Amino acid sequence: MDDEIPTYLSSFLANVEGRPVPWDGAVRDGSLTEEHLAKIRACDRLKNTKQSDQTAARKRLVEADLDGYRLLFVGGPGKKSVLEMAASRQNDKVLKYILVLLNRLLEDVPALAKTLFKSADPYQHLLPLLAHSTHREDQMPLLAALPLAKLMASTKDETPSTVEKAVPTLLSYLSSLVKDSDAQLQDLGVQEFSTLLYGKVARQQFWDQRSETVAPLIDILRAAAGIPNGDSASSLWSGNASNLRTGTEGVLSGGVGLQLLYHVLLVMWQLSFDAETIGDDLNDEYDIVSLYTWLLRVSPKEKTTRLLVSTMYNLLSTNQNTLLPTAVLARLPLILQNLTARQITDPDLQEELTNLRELLEEYTKTKTTFDEYVAEVNSGHLRWSPPHRNTVFWAENAHKIFDFENGEVLRKLADIMKKPWENDKAVLAIACNDVGCLVREVPERRYQLEKLGLKTRVMELMGDKDENVRWESLRALGGWLRYSFDTK
């Protein structure tokens, strides 16, 4: 964690810990037992020592009675835990204090986490506290989330009780923090995400819940890149996203703090360990290659650049057939060339940058203009790249486009044209241009375009509000009219 968040967390936890709790009254009303109280007070007596001695003393105390503290926090046969008893009496003061104590002990005494798993379900009385109330000001869910994340991560547990129930519930709660308007809560939520990505099974669950987990992280990255809401793809492909740097120290475009950006990139890097299975979907759903290429252009620090480069290498090296073409279209090779020219002090970044450049150079050595065009269409987003206006390209490749993979390029082109592209009308203008070029070069096969609905769509676009779309659709339709009396 960075300096700011521990200060925020420590003051928050100290504030809860410092509130007086009427312990004797709590015993009388059934919120805990005398046995519970004895163990709590044993820890409390160590508070008067200095911090380093306090941590070591707590470790010795708990390790000498691991089963006793297990019963305190999660209970056992015939013995209720303090969490269960305090919750049943709705004694929030006791609950909050115990959650802070559990969080500290899990941090100071690694052996405690494994001991808690000796109980059938260590989460039984912790998970309900994540839904303690719907009020934003309620501290209970956050206080429960902290020890829950530590418990899972420190044991790296992948049993069904953890992966199928505890992790999904905790991820849903942490997602609410990441979406919060409070920057400190956002950053805390992101860092707890990172804590939970301790293994392949946990990462898969994180990905399965991507509408709650990945999507808000992408929103933060888009905000940092200066991309308006709902305009991500067009801004990235047209190069109209803004610069990350602003006049406020440590704060980037969209009000995103540098530390928050770093922690989001860290989570995405962890997720990229599974790039072979999720890489294509990650790009299809979130335009990750284009987004990361843009962020590389304006990354303010070497530590953020390194995470960007490393994540891109993980994605591209494991999905070469699908993502390398997209990276070339996004002009990643040029961005890497510019990065290499900088004075980089981090040797690991230098090495990773070299690896990524070599991967792209090897790919581009063997690719033709036709390959680039097919890759662009397959990406689902067109821009005015050189082939579209090149008459020689169309003369040499129009027949190949009709024949390639039994008309797959034409079907992709039809899919692109079906969309309204309200935020990037240039895509429709380019698609009309391409259809017109195909009709001009291979008029005898224009019926194939008609079967895909391309002629009808071109005619519809003659009434589009965008002047360039109307012009390109008119030019494309002219090709059909020219051959209107020809036989198919």
Coordinates of C-alpha atoms in Angstrom, one line a residue:
M1 CA 0.0 0.0 0.0
D2 CA 1.0 3.6 -0.5
D3 CA 1.6 6.0 2.3
E4 CA -1.8 7.7 2.1
I5 CA -3.9 4.6 2.5
P6 CA -2.2 3.1 5.5
T7 CA -2.6 6.5 7.2
Y8 CA -6.3 6.6 6.4
L9 CA -6.7 2.9 7.4
S10 CA -4.7 3.1 10.6
S11 CA -6.6 6.2 11.8
F12 CA -9.9 4.6 10.8
L13 CA -9.1 1.4 12.7
A14 CA -7.6 3.3 15.7
N15 CA -10.7 5.4 15.9
V16 CA -12.9 2.2 16.2
E17 CA -10.5 0.6 18.6
G18 CA -10.3 3.7 20.8
R19 CA -14.1 3.9 21.4
P20 CA -15.0 2.7 24.9
V21 CA -16.8 -0.7 25.1
P22 CA -18.8 -1.6 28.2
W23 CA -17.4 -5.1 28.4
D24 CA -18.9 -6.2 31.7
G25 CA -22.3 -5.0 30.6
A26 CA -21.8 -6.9 27.3
V27 CA -21.1 -10.1 29.2
R28 CA -24.2 -9.6 31.2
D29 CA -26.4 -9.1 28.2
G30 CA -25.1 -12.2 26.5
S31 CA -22.9 -10.5 23.8
L32 CA -19.9 -12.5 24.8
T33 CA -18.7 -14.8 27.6
E34 CA -16.2 -14.3 30.4
E35 CA -13.9 -16.7 28.5
H36 CA -14.1 -14.4 25.4
L37 CA -13.5 -11.3 27.5
A38 CA -10.4 -12.8 29.1
K39 CA -8.8 -13.4 25.7
I40 CA -9.7 -9.9 24.5
R41 CA -8.3 -8.3 27.6
A42 CA -5.1 -10.3 27.3
C43 CA -4.5 -8.6 24.0
D44 CA -5.6 -5.2 25.3
R45 CA -3.0 -5.3 28.0
L46 CA -0.3 -5.3 25.4
K47 CA -1.3 -1.8 24.1
N48 CA 0.9 0.0 26.5
T49 CA 4.1 -1.3 24.9
K50 CA 5.7 0.2 21.9
Q51 CA 4.5 -0.9 18.5
S52 CA 7.3 -3.3 17.6
D53 CA 7.2 -5.0 21.0
Q54 CA 3.4 -5.0 20.8
T55 CA 3.4 -7.0 17.6
A56 CA 5.8 -9.6 18.8
A57 CA 4.0 -9.9 22.1
R58 CA 0.7 -10.4 20.4
K59 CA 2.2 -13.1 18.2
R60 CA 3.6 -15.0 21.2
L61 CA 0.3 -14.7 23.1
V62 CA -1.9 -16.0 20.3
E63 CA 0.5 -18.7 19.1
A64 CA 0.5 -20.1 22.6
D65 CA -3.3 -20.5 22.5
L66 CA -4.3 -20.8 18.8
D67 CA -7.3 -23.0 19.5
G68 CA -8.6 -20.6 22.2
Y69 CA -8.5 -17.7 19.7
R70 CA -10.1 -19.9 17.1
L71 CA -13.0 -20.5 19.4
L72 CA -13.1 -16.7 20.2
F73 CA -13.5 -15.7 16.5
V74 CA -15.3 -18.6 14.8
G75 CA -16.5 -20.9 17.6
G76 CA -16.7 -24.6 17.7
P77 CA -18.9 -27.6 18.7
G78 CA -21.1 -26.4 21.6
K79 CA -19.2 -23.0 21.8
K80 CA -20.5 -19.9 20.1
S81 CA -18.0 -17.3 18.8
V82 CA -18.1 -13.7 20.0
L83 CA -19.1 -12.7 16.5
E84 CA -22.2 -14.9 16.6
M85 CA -23.2 -13.9 20.1
A86 CA -22.7 -10.1 19.6
A87 CA -24.6 -10.2 16.3
S88 CA -27.5 -12.0 17.9
R89 CA -27.7 -9.2 20.5
Q90 CA -27.1 -6.5 17.9
N91 CA -24.2 -5.2 19.9
D92 CA -22.4 -3.2 17.2
K93 CA -19.7 -1.8 19.6
V94 CA -18.5 -5.3 20.4
L95 CA -18.7 -6.4 16.8
K96 CA -16.7 -3.6 15.5
Y97 CA -14.0 -3.9 18.2
I98 CA -13.7 -7.7 17.5
L99 CA -13.4 -7.2 13.8
V100 CA -10.5 -4.7 14.3
L101 CA -8.9 -7.1 16.7
L102 CA -9.2 -10.0 14.2
N103 CA -7.8 -7.9 11.4
R104 CA -4.7 -7.0 13.6
L105 CA -4.2 -10.6 14.7
L106 CA -4.4 -12.0 11.2
E107 CA -1.7 -9.5 10.2
D108 CA 0.5 -10.2 13.2
V109 CA 0.0 -14.0 13.6
P110 CA 0.1 -15.8 10.2
A111 CA -0.6 -19.2 11.9
L112 CA -4.0 -17.9 13.1
A113 CA -5.6 -17.9 9.7
K114 CA -4.9 -21.6 9.1
T115 CA -6.1 -22.4 12.6
L116 CA -9.5 -20.7 11.9
F117 CA -10.0 -23.1 9.0
K118 CA -10.2 -26.0 11.5
S119 CA -13.8 -24.9 11.9
A120 CA -16.3 -26.2 9.4
D121 CA -17.1 -22.7 8.1
P122 CA -14.8 -19.8 9.3
Y123 CA -16.9 -17.4 7.2
Q124 CA -20.3 -18.2 8.8
H125 CA -20.6 -15.2 11.0
L126 CA -18.3 -12.8 9.0
L127 CA -20.0 -12.8 5.6
P128 CA -23.4 -11.6 6.8
L129 CA -21.7 -8.4 8.2
L130 CA -20.9 -7.4 4.6
A131 CA -24.6 -6.8 4.2
H132 CA -25.0 -5.3 7.7
S133 CA -26.9 -2.3 6.2
T134 CA -27.3 -0.3 3.0
H135 CA -26.2 2.9 4.6
R136 CA -23.0 4.3 3.1
E137 CA -21.9 5.6 6.5
D138 CA -22.1 2.1 8.1
Q139 CA -18.6 1.0 9.0
M140 CA -19.4 -2.6 9.7
P141 CA -19.1 -4.0 6.1
L142 CA -15.7 -2.4 5.7
L143 CA -14.5 -3.7 9.0
A144 CA -15.6 -7.2 8.1
A145 CA -14.1 -7.0 4.6
L146 CA -10.6 -6.4 5.8
P147 CA -10.1 -9.6 7.9
L148 CA -12.1 -11.6 5.3
A149 CA -9.6 -10.7 2.6
K150 CA -6.6 -11.4 4.9
L151 CA -8.1 -14.7 5.9
M152 CA -8.5 -15.9 2.3
A153 CA -5.2 -14.5 1.0
S154 CA -3.0 -15.6 3.8
T155 CA -4.2 -19.2 3.5
K156 CA -4.6 -19.1 -0.3
D157 CA -7.6 -21.2 0.3
E158 CA -9.4 -22.6 -2.8
T159 CA -11.9 -24.8 -1.2
P160 CA -15.6 -24.5 -2.3
S161 CA -16.6 -22.6 0.8
T162 CA -14.1 -19.9 -0.1
V163 CA -14.2 -19.8 -3.9
E164 CA -17.9 -20.5 -4.5
K165 CA -19.4 -18.4 -1.6
A166 CA -16.9 -16.2 0.3
V167 CA -14.9 -14.8 -2.6
P168 CA -18.0 -13.9 -4.8
T169 CA -19.7 -12.2 -1.8
L170 CA -16.6 -10.2 -0.9
L171 CA -15.8 -9.2 -4.5
S172 CA -19.4 -7.8 -4.8
Y173 CA -18.9 -5.7 -1.7
L174 CA -15.4 -4.5 -2.7
S175 CA -16.9 -3.5 -6.1
S176 CA -19.1 -1.0 -4.3
L177 CA -16.0 0.6 -2.8
V178 CA -14.3 0.8 -6.2
K179 CA -17.3 2.6 -7.6
D180 CA -17.5 5.0 -4.6
S181 CA -16.9 8.7 -5.1
D182 CA -14.5 8.7 -2.2
A183 CA -11.0 8.3 -3.6
Q184 CA -9.6 6.7 -0.5
L185 CA -12.4 4.1 -0.4
Q186 CA -11.8 3.5 -4.2
D187 CA -8.1 2.8 -3.7
L188 CA -8.8 0.6 -0.7
G189 CA -11.3 -1.5 -2.7
V190 CA -8.8 -1.8 -5.6
Q191 CA -6.0 -2.9 -3.2
E192 CA -8.3 -5.5 -1.6
F193 CA -9.1 -6.8 -5.1
S194 CA -5.3 -7.3 -5.5
T195 CA -5.1 -9.1 -2.2
L196 CA -7.7 -11.6 -3.4
L197 CA -6.0 -12.5 -6.7
Y198 CA -3.8 -15.0 -5.1
G199 CA -4.4 -18.0 -7.4
K200 CA -5.8 -19.2 -10.7
V201 CA -9.1 -20.2 -9.2
A202 CA -9.6 -16.9 -7.4
R203 CA -8.7 -15.0 -10.6
Q204 CA -11.2 -17.0 -12.6
Q205 CA -13.9 -16.0 -10.1
F206 CA -12.8 -12.4 -10.4
W207 CA -13.1 -12.7 -14.2
D208 CA -16.5 -14.4 -13.9
Q209 CA -17.8 -11.4 -12.0
R210 CA -16.2 -9.0 -14.4
S211 CA -19.3 -6.7 -14.6
E212 CA -18.6 -6.0 -10.9
T213 CA -14.8 -6.3 -10.9
V214 CA -13.1 -5.5 -14.2
A215 CA -15.7 -3.0 -15.6
P216 CA -15.2 -0.4 -12.8
L217 CA -11.4 -0.7 -13.1
I218 CA -11.7 -0.1 -16.9
D219 CA -13.8 2.9 -16.1
I220 CA -11.1 4.3 -13.9
L221 CA -8.5 3.7 -16.6
R222 CA -10.7 5.4 -19.2
A223 CA -11.2 8.4 -16.9
A224 CA -7.4 8.6 -16.4
A225 CA -7.0 8.6 -20.2
G226 CA -9.5 11.4 -20.5
I227 CA -12.0 9.4 -22.4
P228 CA -15.7 10.6 -22.2
N229 CA -18.3 8.2 -20.9
G230 CA -19.7 6.1 -23.7
D231 CA -17.0 7.3 -26.1
S232 CA -14.2 4.9 -25.3
A233 CA -13.6 3.2 -28.6
S234 CA -13.9 6.2 -30.9
S235 CA -11.6 8.4 -28.7
L236 CA -8.9 5.7 -28.6
W237 CA -8.9 4.8 -32.2
S238 CA -9.0 8.5 -33.3
G239 CA -6.4 9.5 -30.8
N240 CA -8.7 12.1 -29.2
A241 CA -8.2 11.0 -25.6
S242 CA -6.7 13.6 -23.4
N243 CA -3.3 13.7 -21.8
L244 CA -3.0 12.1 -18.3
R245 CA -1.1 14.9 -16.7
T246 CA -2.9 17.8 -15.0
G247 CA -1.8 20.8 -13.0
T248 CA -2.6 19.1 -9.7
E249 CA 0.3 17.1 -8.2
G250 CA -0.4 13.4 -8.0
V251 CA -3.8 13.8 -9.7
L252 CA -4.4 12.8 -13.3
S253 CA -7.1 13.4 -15.9
G254 CA -10.6 12.6 -14.7
G255 CA -9.5 13.2 -11.1
V256 CA -7.7 9.8 -10.9
G257 CA -4.8 9.8 -8.4
L258 CA -1.5 8.4 -9.5
Q259 CA -1.6 5.8 -6.7
L260 CA -5.1 4.7 -7.7
L261 CA -3.9 4.4 -11.3
Y262 CA -1.0 2.3 -10.2
H263 CA -3.1 0.0 -8.1
V264 CA -5.6 -0.5 -10.9
L265 CA -2.8 -1.4 -13.3
L266 CA -1.5 -3.8 -10.7
V267 CA -4.8 -5.7 -10.5
M268 CA -5.0 -5.8 -14.3
W269 CA -1.4 -7.1 -14.5
Q270 CA -2.3 -9.9 -12.0
L271 CA -5.3 -10.8 -14.1
S272 CA -3.2 -11.0 -17.2
F273 CA -1.5 -14.1 -15.8
D274 CA -4.5 -15.9 -17.3
A275 CA -4.3 -14.0 -20.6
E276 CA -4.3 -17.2 -22.6
T277 CA -7.9 -17.9 -21.5
I278 CA -9.3 -14.4 -21.0
G279 CA -7.2 -12.3 -23.4
D280 CA -9.5 -12.3 -26.4
D281 CA -12.6 -11.6 -24.3
L282 CA -10.8 -8.9 -22.4
N283 CA -10.1 -7.1 -25.6
D284 CA -13.5 -7.7 -27.2
E285 CA -15.3 -6.4 -24.2
Y286 CA -13.0 -3.6 -23.1
D287 CA -10.8 -2.6 -26.0
I288 CA -7.9 -3.3 -23.7
V289 CA -5.1 -3.3 -26.4
S290 CA -6.1 0.2 -27.7
L291 CA -6.7 1.5 -24.1
Y292 CA -3.3 0.3 -23.0
T293 CA -1.6 1.6 -26.1
W294 CA -3.0 5.1 -25.3
L295 CA -2.0 4.9 -21.7
L296 CA 1.5 4.0 -22.7
R297 CA 1.7 7.2 -24.7
V298 CA 1.0 9.3 -21.6
S299 CA 2.1 7.1 -18.7
P300 CA 3.5 9.6 -16.1
K301 CA 5.8 7.3 -14.2
E302 CA 8.1 4.3 -14.9
K303 CA 6.2 2.2 -12.4
T304 CA 3.0 2.6 -14.3
T305 CA 4.7 2.1 -17.6
R306 CA 6.3 -1.1 -16.5
L307 CA 2.9 -2.5 -15.5
L308 CA 1.4 -1.5 -18.8
V309 CA 4.2 -3.0 -20.8
S310 CA 4.2 -6.3 -18.8
T311 CA 0.5 -6.7 -19.1
M312 CA 0.6 -6.0 -22.8
Y313 CA 3.3 -8.7 -23.2
N314 CA 1.2 -11.2 -21.3
L315 CA -1.8 -10.5 -23.5
L316 CA -0.1 -10.4 -26.9
S317 CA 2.3 -13.3 -26.4
T318 CA -0.5 -15.7 -25.5
N319 CA -3.0 -14.4 -28.1
Q320 CA -0.7 -13.7 -31.0
N321 CA -3.2 -14.5 -33.9
T322 CA -5.9 -12.2 -32.5
L323 CA -4.3 -9.5 -30.5
L324 CA -1.1 -8.7 -32.4
P325 CA -3.0 -7.4 -35.4
T326 CA -5.0 -5.1 -33.1
A327 CA -1.8 -3.9 -31.5
V328 CA -0.3 -3.0 -34.9
L329 CA -3.5 -1.2 -35.9
A330 CA -3.3 0.8 -32.6
R331 CA 0.2 1.9 -33.6
L332 CA 1.8 0.1 -30.6
P333 CA 5.1 -0.4 -32.4
L334 CA 5.5 3.3 -32.9
I335 CA 4.7 4.0 -29.2
L336 CA 7.3 1.4 -28.1
Q337 CA 9.9 3.0 -30.4
N338 CA 9.2 6.4 -28.7
L339 CA 9.4 4.8 -25.3
T340 CA 12.7 3.2 -26.1
A341 CA 14.1 6.6 -26.9
R342 CA 13.4 7.8 -23.4
Q343 CA 16.0 7.7 -20.6
I344 CA 14.7 4.6 -18.7
T345 CA 16.3 3.9 -15.4
D346 CA 14.4 0.7 -14.5
P347 CA 16.4 -2.3 -15.9
D348 CA 13.3 -4.6 -15.6
L349 CA 11.3 -2.1 -17.7
Q350 CA 14.0 -2.0 -20.3
E351 CA 14.0 -5.8 -20.5
E352 CA 10.3 -6.0 -20.8
L353 CA 10.1 -3.3 -23.3
T354 CA 12.7 -5.1 -25.5
N355 CA 10.7 -8.3 -25.2
L356 CA 7.5 -6.6 -26.3
R357 CA 9.2 -4.8 -29.2
E358 CA 10.8 -8.0 -30.5
L359 CA 7.4 -9.8 -30.3
L360 CA 5.8 -7.1 -32.5
E361 CA 8.8 -6.9 -34.9
E362 CA 8.7 -10.6 -35.5
Y363 CA 5.0 -10.4 -36.3
T364 CA 5.2 -7.4 -38.6
K365 CA 8.0 -8.9 -40.7
T366 CA 5.7 -11.5 -42.3
K367 CA 2.5 -9.5 -42.6
T368 CA 1.2 -7.9 -45.8
T369 CA -1.2 -5.0 -46.4
F370 CA -3.9 -7.5 -47.0
D371 CA -3.2 -9.0 -43.5
E372 CA -3.4 -5.6 -42.0
Y373 CA -6.8 -4.9 -43.7
V374 CA -8.3 -8.2 -42.5
A375 CA -7.0 -7.6 -39.0
E376 CA -8.6 -4.1 -39.0
V377 CA -12.0 -5.5 -40.1
N378 CA -11.7 -8.3 -37.6
S379 CA -11.1 -5.8 -34.8
G380 CA -14.6 -4.4 -35.4
H381 CA -13.4 -0.8 -35.7
L382 CA -12.4 0.9 -38.9
R383 CA -10.2 4.0 -39.3
W384 CA -8.8 5.7 -42.3
S385 CA -5.7 3.5 -42.6
P386 CA -3.8 3.5 -45.9
P387 CA -5.5 0.5 -47.6
H388 CA -9.0 2.2 -47.7
R389 CA -8.0 4.9 -50.2
N390 CA -5.4 2.9 -52.1
T391 CA -6.6 2.0 -55.6
V392 CA -3.8 -0.5 -56.1
F393 CA -4.7 -2.3 -52.9
W394 CA -8.3 -2.8 -54.1
A395 CA -7.2 -3.8 -57.5
E396 CA -4.9 -6.5 -56.1
N397 CA -7.0 -7.7 -53.2
A398 CA -10.7 -7.3 -53.8
H399 CA -11.1 -10.8 -55.1
K400 CA -9.2 -12.1 -52.1
I401 CA -11.5 -10.3 -49.8
F402 CA -14.5 -12.0 -51.3
D403 CA -12.8 -15.4 -51.1
F404 CA -11.0 -15.2 -47.8
E405 CA -12.3 -17.8 -45.3
N406 CA -15.5 -18.2 -47.4
G407 CA -16.5 -14.5 -47.2
E408 CA -15.7 -14.0 -43.5
V409 CA -14.4 -10.4 -44.1
L410 CA -17.6 -9.5 -45.9
R411 CA -19.7 -10.8 -42.9
K412 CA -17.6 -8.8 -40.5
L413 CA -18.0 -5.7 -42.6
A414 CA -21.8 -6.2 -42.6
D415 CA -21.7 -6.6 -38.8
I416 CA -19.8 -3.3 -38.5
M417 CA -22.3 -1.5 -40.7
K418 CA -25.2 -2.7 -38.6
K419 CA -24.2 -0.6 -35.7
P420 CA -25.2 3.1 -35.5
W421 CA -21.7 4.3 -34.4
E422 CA -23.2 7.5 -32.9
N423 CA -19.8 8.5 -31.4
D424 CA -17.7 7.6 -34.4
K425 CA -19.4 8.2 -37.7
A426 CA -16.2 7.8 -39.6
V427 CA -16.5 4.0 -39.2
L428 CA -19.7 4.0 -41.3
A429 CA -18.1 6.4 -43.9
I430 CA -15.1 4.0 -44.2
A431 CA -17.3 0.9 -44.5
C432 CA -19.3 2.6 -47.3
N433 CA -16.0 3.4 -49.1
D434 CA -14.9 -0.2 -48.8
V435 CA -18.2 -1.5 -50.1
G436 CA -18.0 0.8 -53.1
C437 CA -14.5 -0.3 -53.9
L438 CA -15.5 -4.0 -53.8
V439 CA -18.4 -3.3 -56.2
R440 CA -16.2 -1.4 -58.5
E441 CA -13.5 -4.0 -58.6
V442 CA -15.7 -7.2 -58.6
P443 CA -19.1 -6.1 -60.0
E444 CA -20.0 -9.6 -61.0
R445 CA -20.1 -10.7 -57.3
R446 CA -22.0 -7.8 -55.9
Y447 CA -25.0 -10.1 -55.3
Q448 CA -22.9 -11.5 -52.4
L449 CA -22.9 -8.1 -50.8
E450 CA -26.6 -7.7 -51.4
K451 CA -27.3 -11.1 -49.7
L452 CA -25.6 -9.7 -46.6
G453 CA -27.8 -6.6 -46.6
L454 CA -25.0 -4.2 -47.5
K455 CA -26.8 -2.6 -50.4
T456 CA -29.8 -1.9 -48.3
R457 CA -27.7 -0.5 -45.5
V458 CA -25.8 1.7 -47.9
M459 CA -29.1 3.1 -49.1
E460 CA -30.2 3.8 -45.5
L461 CA -27.0 5.7 -44.8
M462 CA -27.7 8.1 -47.6
G463 CA -30.0 9.8 -45.1
D464 CA -27.5 9.8 -42.2
K465 CA -27.0 13.1 -40.4
D466 CA -23.2 13.0 -41.0
E467 CA -22.1 14.6 -44.2
N468 CA -19.2 12.2 -44.8
V469 CA -21.3 9.2 -44.3
R470 CA -23.9 10.5 -46.9
W471 CA -21.1 11.2 -49.4
E472 CA -19.5 7.8 -49.1
S473 CA -22.8 6.0 -49.2
L474 CA -23.7 7.9 -52.4
R475 CA -20.4 6.9 -54.0
A476 CA -20.9 3.3 -53.0
L477 CA -24.4 3.2 -54.4
G478 CA -23.1 4.6 -57.6
G479 CA -21.2 1.4 -58.2
W480 CA -24.5 -0.6 -58.1
L481 CA -26.3 1.9 -60.3
R482 CA -23.5 1.7 -62.9
Y483 CA -24.0 -2.1 -63.2
S484 CA -27.7 -2.1 -62.6
F485 CA -28.5 -3.5 -66.1
D486 CA -25.7 -6.1 -66.0
T487 CA -26.7 -9.7 -65.3
K488 CA -25.3 -11.3 -62.2

